[in-house]
Coordinates of C-alpha atoms and ligand atoms in Angstrom, one line a residue:
X1012 CA 80.5 128.7 66.4
X1013 CA 84.4 129.2 66.6
X1014 CA 85.5 131.3 64.4
X1015 CA 87.9 130.7 62.1
X1016 CA 91.3 132.9 61.5
X1017 CA 92.9 133.7 58.3
X1018 CA 96.1 134.4 59.8
X1019 CA 97.5 134.5 55.5
X1020 CA 96.2 138.6 55.6
X1021 CA 97.9 139.0 58.9
X1022 CA 100.8 141.6 58.9
X1023 CA 104.0 140.4 60.8
X1024 CA 103.4 142.7 63.7
X1025 CA 99.7 141.4 64.1
X1026 CA 101.0 137.8 64.4
X1027 CA 103.9 138.4 66.5
X1028 CA 101.3 140.4 68.8
X1029 CA 99.1 137.3 68.6
X1030 CA 102.0 135.1 69.6
X1031 CA 102.7 137.0 72.3
X1032 CA 99.0 136.4 73.7
X1033 CA 99.7 132.5 73.3
X1034 CA 103.2 132.7 75.5
X1035 CA 101.1 134.6 78.1
X1036 CA 98.6 131.8 78.5
X1037 CA 101.7 129.5 79.2
X1038 CA 100.9 128.4 82.8
X1039 CA 102.9 129.1 85.9
X1040 CA 103.9 125.9 87.7
X1041 CA 106.6 123.0 87.6
X1042 CA 108.2 121.7 84.0
X1043 CA 110.1 119.1 83.9
X1044 CA 111.3 116.5 82.0
X1045 CA 108.9 113.4 82.1
X1046 CA 110.9 109.9 82.6
X1047 CA 109.5 106.9 81.0
X1048 CA 109.0 104.2 84.0
X1049 CA 109.4 100.5 83.0
X1050 CA 106.9 99.9 86.0
X1051 CA 104.6 102.2 84.3
X1052 CA 105.5 100.5 80.8
X1053 CA 104.6 97.2 81.9
X1054 CA 100.8 98.0 82.0
X1055 CA 100.8 99.1 78.6
X1056 CA 100.7 95.3 78.1
X1057 CA 100.2 93.7 81.4
X1058 CA 98.0 94.4 84.2
X1059 CA 98.2 94.5 88.1
X1060 CA 95.9 92.6 90.5
X1061 CA 96.2 91.1 93.4
X1062 CA 96.7 87.4 95.1
X1063 CA 96.6 86.9 98.9
X1064 CA 99.2 84.7 100.4
X1065 CA 96.9 83.2 103.1
X1066 CA 99.5 81.6 105.2
X1067 CA 100.0 85.1 106.4
X1068 CA 96.7 86.0 107.4
X1069 CA 96.4 86.8 110.8
X1070 CA 92.4 87.0 112.9
X1071 CA 92.5 88.1 115.9
X1072 CA 89.5 89.3 116.4
X1073 CA 85.7 88.5 115.0
X1074 CA 83.9 90.6 112.4
X1075 CA 86.4 93.2 112.7
X1076 CA 87.5 95.2 110.0
X1077 CA 90.7 93.7 108.2
X1078 CA 93.8 95.9 108.0
X1079 CA 95.7 95.0 104.1
X1080 CA 99.6 95.2 103.5
X1081 CA 100.0 94.9 99.9
X1082 CA 103.7 94.1 98.3
X1083 CA 104.6 95.2 95.2
X1084 CA 105.7 98.5 93.2
X1085 CA 103.4 100.7 94.8
X1086 CA 102.3 102.2 91.2
X1087 CA 100.7 99.0 90.4
X1088 CA 99.0 98.5 94.0
X1089 CA 97.6 102.0 93.8
X1090 CA 96.0 101.6 90.3
X1091 CA 94.5 98.2 92.1
X1092 CA 93.0 100.3 94.7
X1093 CA 91.8 103.1 92.2
X1094 CA 89.1 100.2 91.5
X1095 CA 88.6 98.9 94.7
X1096 CA 89.3 101.6 97.3
X1097 CA 88.4 105.2 94.9
X1098 CA 86.8 108.1 97.1
X1099 CA 86.9 105.7 100.1
X1100 CA 90.6 106.9 102.0
X1101 CA 90.4 109.6 104.9
X1102 CA 94.0 109.7 105.4
X1103 CA 97.3 109.5 103.5
X1104 CA 100.6 109.8 105.1
X1105 CA 103.6 109.0 102.8
X1106 CA 107.5 108.8 103.2
X1107 CA 108.7 108.8 100.0
X1108 CA 112.1 108.4 99.1
X1109 CA 113.7 111.6 99.7
X1110 CA 116.2 111.7 96.5
X1111 CA 119.5 112.4 98.7
X1112 CA 121.2 110.4 96.2
X1113 CA 122.3 107.7 98.7
X1114 CA 119.2 105.9 99.7
X1115 CA 116.9 103.9 98.1
X1116 CA 115.4 105.7 95.4
X1117 CA 115.5 102.9 92.6
X1118 CA 114.5 104.4 89.2
X1119 CA 114.0 101.7 86.2
X1120 CA 116.1 99.1 88.2
X1121 CA 119.5 102.3 88.7
X1122 CA 119.7 103.9 91.8
X1123 CA 119.5 107.5 91.1
X1124 CA 122.5 109.4 92.6
X1125 CA 123.1 112.5 93.2
X1126 CA 125.5 113.2 89.6
X1127 CA 122.4 112.1 87.7
X1128 CA 121.5 115.2 85.5
X1129 CA 118.0 113.9 85.8
X1130 CA 117.5 113.2 89.2
X1131 CA 115.2 115.3 89.9
X1132 CA 113.2 115.0 86.9
X1133 CA 113.2 111.5 86.9
X1134 CA 112.4 111.8 90.7
X1135 CA 109.1 113.8 89.9
X1136 CA 107.7 112.2 87.2
X1137 CA 108.0 109.0 89.7
X1138 CA 106.0 111.2 92.4
X1139 CA 103.4 112.6 90.0
X1140 CA 102.3 109.0 88.6
X1141 CA 101.6 107.7 91.8
X1142 CA 100.0 111.3 93.5
X1143 CA 97.8 111.8 90.8
X1144 CA 96.6 107.5 91.4
X1145 CA 96.3 108.7 94.9
X1146 CA 94.3 111.6 94.8
X1147 CA 91.5 109.8 93.2
X1148 CA 91.1 107.5 96.6
X1149 CA 90.6 110.4 98.5
X1150 CA 87.5 111.2 100.2
X1151 CA 86.4 114.7 99.8
X1152 CA 87.0 115.5 103.1
X1153 CA 90.7 114.0 102.9
X1154 CA 94.0 115.1 103.3
X1155 CA 97.7 113.8 102.3
X1156 CA 100.5 114.3 104.6
X1157 CA 103.9 113.8 102.8
X1158 CA 107.5 113.6 104.7
X1159 CA 110.1 115.3 102.8
X1160 CA 113.4 117.3 103.1
X1161 CA 115.2 120.0 101.5
X1162 CA 116.1 118.0 98.3
X1163 CA 112.8 118.0 97.0
X1164 CA 110.8 120.5 98.9
X1165 CA 110.4 123.0 96.7
X1166 CA 109.5 120.6 93.3
X1167 CA 107.2 118.4 95.5
X1168 CA 105.2 122.0 96.4
X1169 CA 104.8 122.7 92.9
X1170 CA 103.9 119.2 92.0
X1171 CA 101.2 119.2 94.5
X1172 CA 100.2 122.3 93.5
X1173 CA 99.8 121.1 90.1
X1174 CA 97.8 118.1 91.0
X1175 CA 95.9 119.5 94.1
X1176 CA 96.1 123.0 93.4
X1177 CA 96.8 125.6 95.2
X1178 CA 94.2 126.8 96.9
X1179 CA 94.3 122.9 98.4
X1180 CA 97.8 123.4 99.8
X1181 CA 96.6 123.0 103.6
X1182 CA 100.5 123.7 105.9
X1183 CA 104.0 122.7 106.1
X1184 CA 104.4 121.4 109.2
X1185 CA 108.4 121.7 110.6
X1186 CA 109.6 118.3 112.7
X1187 CA 112.5 118.0 114.3
X1188 CA 115.0 115.6 113.3
X1189 CA 117.5 113.9 115.6
X1190 CA 120.8 114.9 114.9
X1191 CA 123.8 112.8 115.9
X1192 CA 127.0 114.6 116.6
X1193 CA 126.3 119.0 115.7
X1194 CA 130.2 119.9 115.6
X1195 CA 131.4 116.6 113.4
X1196 CA 127.9 117.3 111.0
X1197 CA 129.2 120.7 110.9
X1198 CA 133.1 120.7 109.9
X1199 CA 131.7 117.3 107.0
X1200 CA 129.2 119.8 105.5
X1201 CA 130.2 123.2 106.2
X1202 CA 127.2 124.8 106.7
X1203 CA 124.6 124.9 109.3
X1204 CA 123.1 121.4 110.7
X1205 CA 119.7 120.1 109.6
X1206 CA 118.0 120.2 112.3
X1207 CA 114.0 119.8 110.8
X1208 CA 112.6 118.5 108.0
X1209 CA 109.0 119.0 106.5
X1210 CA 105.6 117.7 106.1
X1211 CA 103.6 118.9 103.3
X1212 CA 100.0 119.1 104.0
X1213 CA 97.4 119.2 101.1
X1214 CA 94.0 118.6 101.1
X1215 CA 91.5 117.0 97.8
X1216 CA 88.6 119.7 99.0
X1217 CA 87.6 122.1 101.3
X1218 CA 85.9 119.5 103.5
X1219 CA 89.1 118.6 105.0
X1220 CA 89.7 119.7 108.9
X1221 CA 91.9 118.9 111.3
X1222 CA 90.3 117.1 113.7
X1223 CA 91.9 116.7 117.1
X1224 CA 95.0 119.6 117.0
X1225 CA 95.5 119.3 120.3
X1226 CA 98.2 117.5 122.4
X1227 CA 97.8 115.7 125.1
X1228 CA 100.3 116.8 128.3
X1229 CA 102.0 113.0 128.8
X1230 CA 102.3 112.9 124.8
X1231 CA 105.6 114.6 125.0
X1232 CA 107.3 114.2 127.8
X1233 CA 109.8 116.7 126.3
X1234 CA 107.2 119.3 127.2
X1235 CA 107.8 118.8 131.2
X1236 CA 110.8 119.1 133.3
X1237 CA 112.1 117.6 136.8
X1238 CA 111.9 119.5 139.7
X1239 CA 112.6 118.6 143.3
X1240 CA 112.2 119.5 146.7
X1241 CA 114.3 118.4 149.5
X1242 CA 114.6 118.5 153.0
X1243 CA 118.3 119.4 153.8
X1244 CA 118.2 123.6 155.0
X1245 CA 115.7 125.0 157.1
X1246 CA 114.6 128.8 157.1
X1247 CA 111.8 130.2 157.7
X1248 CA 111.4 131.4 153.8
X1249 CA 111.5 127.9 152.6
X1250 CA 109.9 125.8 155.2
X1251 CA 106.5 124.4 154.5
X1252 CA 104.9 122.3 156.8
X1253 CA 102.8 119.3 155.2
X1254 CA 100.4 120.4 157.7
X1255 CA 96.2 119.8 156.5
X1256 CA 97.2 117.4 154.0
X1257 CA 95.1 114.6 153.6
X1258 CA 96.9 111.0 153.5
X1259 CA 95.2 107.6 153.3
X1260 CA 96.7 104.7 152.2
X1261 CA 96.6 105.0 149.0
X1262 CA 96.5 108.4 147.8
X1263 CA 98.2 111.7 148.2
X1264 CA 96.3 114.9 147.8
X1265 CA 96.7 118.7 148.0
X1266 CA 93.5 119.9 149.6
X1267 CA 93.9 123.3 147.8
X1268 CA 95.3 122.4 144.6
X1269 CA 94.6 119.5 142.3
X1270 CA 98.4 118.4 142.1
X1271 CA 98.7 114.2 143.9
X1272 CA 100.5 111.3 144.3
X1273 CA 99.3 108.5 142.7
X1274 CA 99.6 104.6 144.5
X1275 CA 102.7 103.7 143.7
X1276 CA 104.8 106.8 143.3
X1277 CA 102.8 107.3 147.3
X1278 CA 104.8 104.0 148.2
X1279 CA 108.1 105.1 147.1
X1280 CA 107.6 108.7 148.6
X1281 CA 106.7 107.3 151.4
X1282 CA 110.1 105.3 151.3
X1283 CA 112.3 108.4 150.6
X1284 CA 110.9 109.9 153.2
X1285 CA 111.5 107.4 156.0
X1286 CA 107.8 107.5 157.4
X1287 CA 104.2 109.1 157.7
X1288 CA 105.8 111.7 161.4
X1289 CA 108.7 112.8 158.6
X1290 CA 105.8 114.4 156.2
X1291 CA 105.6 117.3 158.7
X1292 CA 109.0 118.1 158.3
X1293 CA 110.5 121.3 156.6
X1294 CA 111.2 121.4 152.8
X1295 CA 113.6 123.2 151.5
X1296 CA 110.9 125.0 148.9
X1297 CA 109.1 128.4 148.9
X1298 CA 105.3 128.1 150.0
X1299 CA 103.6 129.9 146.9
X1300 CA 106.3 128.6 144.5
X1301 CA 105.8 125.1 145.2
X1302 CA 102.0 125.1 145.1
X1303 CA 101.9 126.8 141.7
X1304 CA 104.3 124.6 140.4
X1305 CA 102.5 121.7 141.8
X1306 CA 99.0 122.6 140.7
X1307 CA 99.8 120.0 138.1
X1308 CA 99.8 116.5 138.0
X1309 CA 103.2 115.4 139.0
X1310 CA 104.4 112.3 137.3
X1311 CA 107.5 109.9 138.0
X1312 CA 109.0 110.6 141.8
X1313 CA 112.2 109.7 141.7
X1314 CA 113.8 109.9 145.6
X1315 CA 116.9 109.9 146.4
X1316 CA 118.9 110.1 150.1
X1317 CA 118.1 113.7 150.5
X1318 CA 115.7 114.6 147.3
X1319 CA 112.9 114.0 146.0
X1320 CA 112.0 114.7 142.0
X1321 CA 109.1 114.8 140.3
X1322 CA 108.1 115.5 137.1
X1323 CA 106.2 118.6 136.2
X1324 CA 103.9 118.4 133.0
X1325 CA 103.1 122.1 131.9
X1326 CA 99.4 121.3 131.4
X1327 CA 97.4 119.0 130.4
X1328 CA 96.4 119.8 127.2
X1329 CA 97.5 122.4 124.8
X1330 CA 96.2 123.3 121.2
X1331 CA 98.5 122.6 119.0
X1332 CA 98.5 125.7 116.8
X1333 CA 101.4 126.3 115.0
X1334 CA 103.1 124.4 112.2
X1335 CA 106.2 123.9 114.3
X1336 CA 105.9 120.0 115.4
X1337 CA 107.2 119.8 118.9
X1338 CA 108.1 115.9 117.9
X1339 CA 111.5 114.3 116.7
X1340 CA 110.8 112.5 112.9
X1341 CA 113.5 109.7 113.1
X1342 CA 113.1 106.8 115.2
X1343 CA 116.3 106.0 116.6
X1344 CA 115.6 102.5 117.6
X1345 CA 114.4 101.6 114.2
X1346 CA 117.4 99.6 112.8
X1347 CA 117.9 97.5 115.7
X1348 CA 114.2 97.2 116.2
X1349 CA 113.1 96.4 112.3
X1350 CA 116.4 96.3 110.6
X1351 CA 116.1 99.4 108.8
X1352 CA 117.7 102.7 109.6
X1353 CA 115.1 105.5 107.8
X1354 CA 112.0 104.4 110.3
X1355 CA 110.1 106.8 111.3
X1356 CA 109.0 107.9 114.9
X1357 CA 105.9 106.4 116.1
X1358 CA 105.4 109.2 118.0
X1359 CA 105.3 111.7 115.7
X1360 CA 103.0 109.5 113.4
X1361 CA 100.7 109.0 116.2
X1362 CA 100.2 112.5 116.3
X1363 CA 99.9 113.3 112.7
X1364 CA 97.0 110.4 113.0
X1365 CA 96.0 111.7 115.9
X1366 CA 95.3 115.9 114.4
X1367 CA 93.9 114.6 111.1
X1368 CA 91.4 111.8 111.5
X1369 CA 88.4 110.7 112.5
X1370 CA 89.0 107.5 115.4
X1371 CA 86.6 105.3 112.0
X1372 CA 89.5 106.4 109.5
X1373 CA 90.6 104.3 106.5
X1374 CA 94.5 105.3 106.4
X1375 CA 96.7 104.6 103.7
X1376 CA 100.6 104.5 103.6
X1377 CA 102.0 103.4 99.9
X1378 CA 106.0 104.0 100.9
X1379 CA 104.9 102.0 104.1
X1380 CA 109.0 100.5 104.4
X1381 CA 109.0 98.6 108.2
X1382 CA 105.2 99.7 108.7
X1383 CA 105.7 102.4 111.5
X1384 CA 102.6 103.8 110.1
X1385 CA 100.1 100.2 110.6
X1386 CA 101.4 99.6 113.7
X1387 CA 100.6 103.1 115.2
X1388 CA 97.2 102.7 113.4
X1389 CA 96.9 99.3 115.9
X1390 CA 98.5 100.9 118.7
X1391 CA 96.5 104.1 118.9
X1392 CA 93.2 101.4 118.3
X1393 CA 93.7 99.8 121.2
X1394 CA 95.1 102.8 123.6
X1395 CA 91.9 105.4 122.6
X1396 CA 89.4 102.5 122.0
X1397 CA 89.2 103.8 118.3
X1398 CA 88.5 102.0 114.9
X1399 CA 90.8 102.8 112.4
X1400 CA 91.8 100.9 109.3
X1401 CA 95.1 100.6 107.6
X1402 CA 96.2 100.0 104.2
X1403 CA 100.1 100.1 103.5
X1404 CA 101.9 99.1 100.4
X1405 CA 105.7 98.9 99.9
X1406 CA 108.4 97.4 97.5
X1407 CA 110.1 94.4 99.3
X1408 CA 113.7 96.1 98.6
X1409 CA 116.2 94.8 100.7
X1410 CA 113.6 92.0 102.2
X1411 CA 111.8 95.2 103.4
X1412 CA 108.8 93.8 103.1
X1413 CA 109.0 90.1 104.2
X1414 CA 111.5 90.4 106.7
X1415 CA 110.8 93.9 108.5
X1416 CA 107.3 95.6 108.1
X1417 CA 105.3 91.7 107.4
X1418 CA 106.5 90.2 110.8
X1419 CA 106.0 94.0 112.6
X1420 CA 102.6 94.4 112.0
X1421 CA 101.5 90.9 112.3
X1422 CA 102.9 90.7 115.9
X1423 CA 101.7 93.9 116.1
X1424 CA 98.0 92.9 115.5
X1425 CA 98.3 90.0 117.2
X1426 CA 99.2 92.1 120.6
X1427 CA 96.7 95.2 120.0
X1428 CA 94.0 92.7 118.3
X1429 CA 93.8 93.6 114.3
X1430 CA 93.2 91.6 111.5
X1431 CA 95.5 91.2 109.0
X1432 CA 95.4 90.4 105.1
X1433 CA 98.8 89.8 102.8
X1434 CA 98.6 90.1 99.3
X1435 CA 101.1 90.7 96.4
X1436 CA 100.8 92.1 92.7
X1437 CA 101.1 90.1 89.7
X1438 CA 100.0 90.4 86.2
X1439 CA 97.7 89.1 83.6
X1440 CA 97.9 89.4 79.8
X1441 CA 96.3 93.0 78.8
X1442 CA 95.6 92.7 75.5
X1443 CA 91.8 92.9 74.1
X1444 CA 91.3 89.3 73.7
X1445 CA 88.4 87.1 74.7
X1446 CA 90.5 84.5 76.6
X1447 CA 92.5 87.7 78.6
X1448 CA 89.1 88.9 79.5
X1449 CA 88.7 85.4 80.9
X1450 CA 92.1 85.2 82.3
X1451 CA 91.4 88.3 84.2
X1452 CA 88.4 87.4 85.8
X1453 CA 89.8 84.4 86.9
X1454 CA 92.1 86.3 88.8
X1455 CA 90.1 89.3 89.7
X1456 CA 88.9 87.1 93.0
X1457 CA 90.6 88.9 95.9
X1458 CA 90.6 92.5 94.5
X1459 CA 86.7 92.3 94.3
X1460 CA 86.6 90.6 97.9
X1461 CA 89.1 93.6 98.9
X1462 CA 86.3 96.4 97.2
X1463 CA 83.4 94.8 98.6
X1464 CA 85.4 94.2 102.2
X1465 CA 84.0 90.8 102.1
X1466 CA 86.5 88.1 103.0
X1467 CA 84.2 85.1 104.6
X1468 CA 84.5 82.0 102.0
X1469 CA 80.9 80.6 101.6
X1470 CA 80.7 78.2 98.8
X1471 CA 84.1 77.6 96.8
X1472 CA 83.8 76.4 93.3
X1473 CA 85.0 76.4 90.0
X1474 CA 82.3 78.2 88.8
X1475 CA 81.4 80.5 91.5
X1476 CA 82.2 81.5 94.3
X1477 CA 80.3 83.0 97.7
X1478 CA 81.6 85.7 100.1
X1479 CA 79.9 87.3 103.3
X1480 CA 80.8 89.7 105.8
X1481 CA 78.3 90.4 108.5
X1482 CA 76.6 92.9 106.8
X1483 CA 76.1 91.5 103.0
X1484 CA 76.7 88.8 100.6
X1485 CA 79.6 88.5 97.5
X1486 CA 78.8 86.6 94.9
X1487 CA 81.0 86.1 91.9
X1488 CA 80.2 83.6 88.8
X1489 CA 83.3 83.5 86.2
X1490 CA 81.5 80.7 83.7
X1491 CA 77.9 80.5 82.0
X1492 CA 77.6 77.6 84.0
X1493 CA 77.5 79.2 87.2
X1494 CA 74.4 81.0 87.0
X1495 CA 71.8 78.8 87.4
X1496 CA 73.2 77.0 90.5
X1497 CA 74.5 80.2 91.8
X1498 CA 70.8 81.3 91.4
X1499 CA 69.7 78.2 93.9
X1500 CA 72.2 79.4 96.4
X1501 CA 70.7 83.3 96.7
X1502 CA 67.2 81.6 97.0
X1503 CA 68.1 79.5 99.7
X1504 CA 70.1 81.9 101.3
X1505 CA 67.5 84.4 100.5
X1506 CA 69.5 87.6 101.7
X1507 CA 71.0 90.7 99.4
X1508 CA 74.1 90.2 97.0
X1509 CA 76.7 92.5 94.7
X1510 CA 77.0 90.1 92.0
X1511 CA 80.1 89.9 89.7
X1512 CA 78.9 88.1 86.9
X1513 CA 81.1 87.3 84.1
X1514 CA 80.7 89.3 80.5
X1515 CA 82.6 89.3 77.2
X1516 CA 80.9 92.8 77.0
X1517 CA 79.3 95.8 79.1
X1518 CA 76.3 94.3 79.9
X1519 CA 75.1 93.1 83.0
X1520 CA 72.9 90.1 82.2
X1521 CA 69.6 91.0 83.9
X1522 CA 67.5 89.2 82.0
X1523 CA 69.1 86.2 82.9
X1524 CA 68.9 86.9 87.1
X1525 CA 65.1 88.4 86.1
X1526 CA 63.5 85.8 89.1
X1527 CA 66.0 87.2 91.8
X1528 CA 66.0 90.7 90.5
X1529 CA 65.1 92.2 94.5
X1530 CA 68.1 90.2 95.9
X1531 CA 71.1 90.9 93.1
X1532 CA 72.9 93.9 92.3
X1533 CA 74.6 92.9 89.0
X1534 CA 77.9 94.0 87.7
X1535 CA 79.8 92.5 84.6
X1536 CA 83.8 91.6 85.0
X1537 CA 85.9 92.6 83.5
X1538 CA 84.2 95.4 82.2
X1539 CA 84.5 97.0 85.6
X1540 CA 88.0 96.2 86.4
X1541 CA 88.9 97.5 83.0
X1542 CA 87.3 100.6 82.1
X1543 CA 89.3 102.1 85.5
X1544 CA 92.4 100.3 84.1
X1545 CA 91.9 102.1 80.7
X1546 CA 91.7 105.7 82.2
X1547 CA 94.9 105.0 84.2
X1548 CA 97.3 103.4 81.4
X1549 CA 95.8 104.9 78.4
Ligands
SAM1980 C1 111.5 106.0 103.8 S1 111.1 104.7 103.5 C2 109.8 104.8 104.3 C3 109.9 104.1 106.0 C4 108.6 104.3 106.7 N1 107.4 105.8 107.0 C5 108.9 103.1 108.0 O1 108.8 104.4 109.1 O2 109.7 102.2 108.2 C6 110.6 104.4 101.8 C7 110.0 102.8 101.7 O3 109.1 103.2 100.4 C8 110.0 101.7 99.3 N2 109.6 102.3 98.4 C9 110.5 102.8 97.2 N3 110.1 103.2 95.9 C10 108.7 102.2 96.3 C11 108.0 101.8 95.2 N4 108.1 102.3 94.2 N5 106.9 100.7 95.3 C12 106.6 100.5 96.8 N6 107.5 101.2 97.6 C13 108.8 101.4 97.6 C14 111.3 102.1 99.8 O4 111.7 99.9 99.8 C15 111.3 102.0 101.4 O5 111.2 100.8 102.0

């Protein structure tokens, strides 16, 4: 039993000492003025759901998993995902507005500029809500990677310590920025040019692991260098007779070393050299050095009149063993290709995905912008025979979703064989009346299909619907009149069903399904959805 203290009997000194103890208990960490946000306030009255735009579906391959693009504010999309994908996401990558004062950080319909006295508080309030929702989507082995620069890195680090726990901080990665004109920037800012930005890495629990922290040789061309050899001067020390080299039509191999010329390069090489007999010629290159440099694959041969250039790749794979990423963060072609100037570089995103997720991972980006993350997942799947899936969320600020992200992901899905569904967030009245519960159920179909990953329509009706995927069936019963005909279908199909059944209270109505109990797993709607929303929207 807690002891009740009567402070009336305490002296002034005793009271001051006691107050001191309370002060010490104040937590170390970030403090900010919480700023109400319209999109969150809206959820006190309206509840978000998603609806599909069917005409935007891409189906390139049968029975393959479906990737998802959700248009809308990510606070709403993440709330929906808290029902459909709690604990299911392996990796989150986000590239939120950096709060530079001149980009798209919009708070309550106004762009937050650098003069705004509450600019940090607004940004932190905005991020806190989203990161909390995002955390519960992660698996225990999952991690989150957040791009950020100096404007908010300090605040974000403390905020993430608060949300994920300081012990779950993993790394700050530094990534290079392509700086346009160093000199002119320096003149403008009178400070050193910022040549890198960051990625903060946090994990959900200690089960998070970097999966593949290696760097493939051909992944990063910068790591290699051009070299050349030529046949002009002829001095004994620089002479190397290419004797003993086995030459066949399709291949040129060093006998003692691993260096080789691939078929296509061989032809160019022969053309530049003139003919095969010239291979017995003298090359201006110290023998030993030549061999050492070429004990590695050579990639390109660029013949000019007298020289043959080749690209030397330092080694086939190396460990990416420091947090200094040898990648460029920004994609110069973003504006031209996707109408978006802050698009991230695909190679950089590919590296993050590669080091932090298995080939079956589910990847979420809820500041998707022009959709680089989705594009990269599709491309990696095709190149590395992986089967990662993604969920992208973005608003449609300046048409970024419909005019950039969707067309980009649509064409990548066709090119690399992925399936895509396009959803947008809409709202239903949230007041707890029977009519509103019914309305929520009527609008919950897509959410339930998304949760069960079950989209193929088997039976469409007003009172109930049946969907299937290659593993299971999904039944949704909207109305009491649907129960009996639905049960007949279950008996006919005679497979296991997950069944969402309309119920004004929390009961799953087991007694009404007793005769098919072994085939059905029953869940009451809208209770299963409302229980999640109640916790989020309080
Ligand atoms: C820096 S960009 C991301 C760029 C992206 N990484 C790419 O490579 O294209 C941030 C994006 O988040 C979107 N965004 C900002 N606030 C949002 C919100 N509350 N909900 C959804 N999207 C939002 C913006 O429209 C912008 O497109």
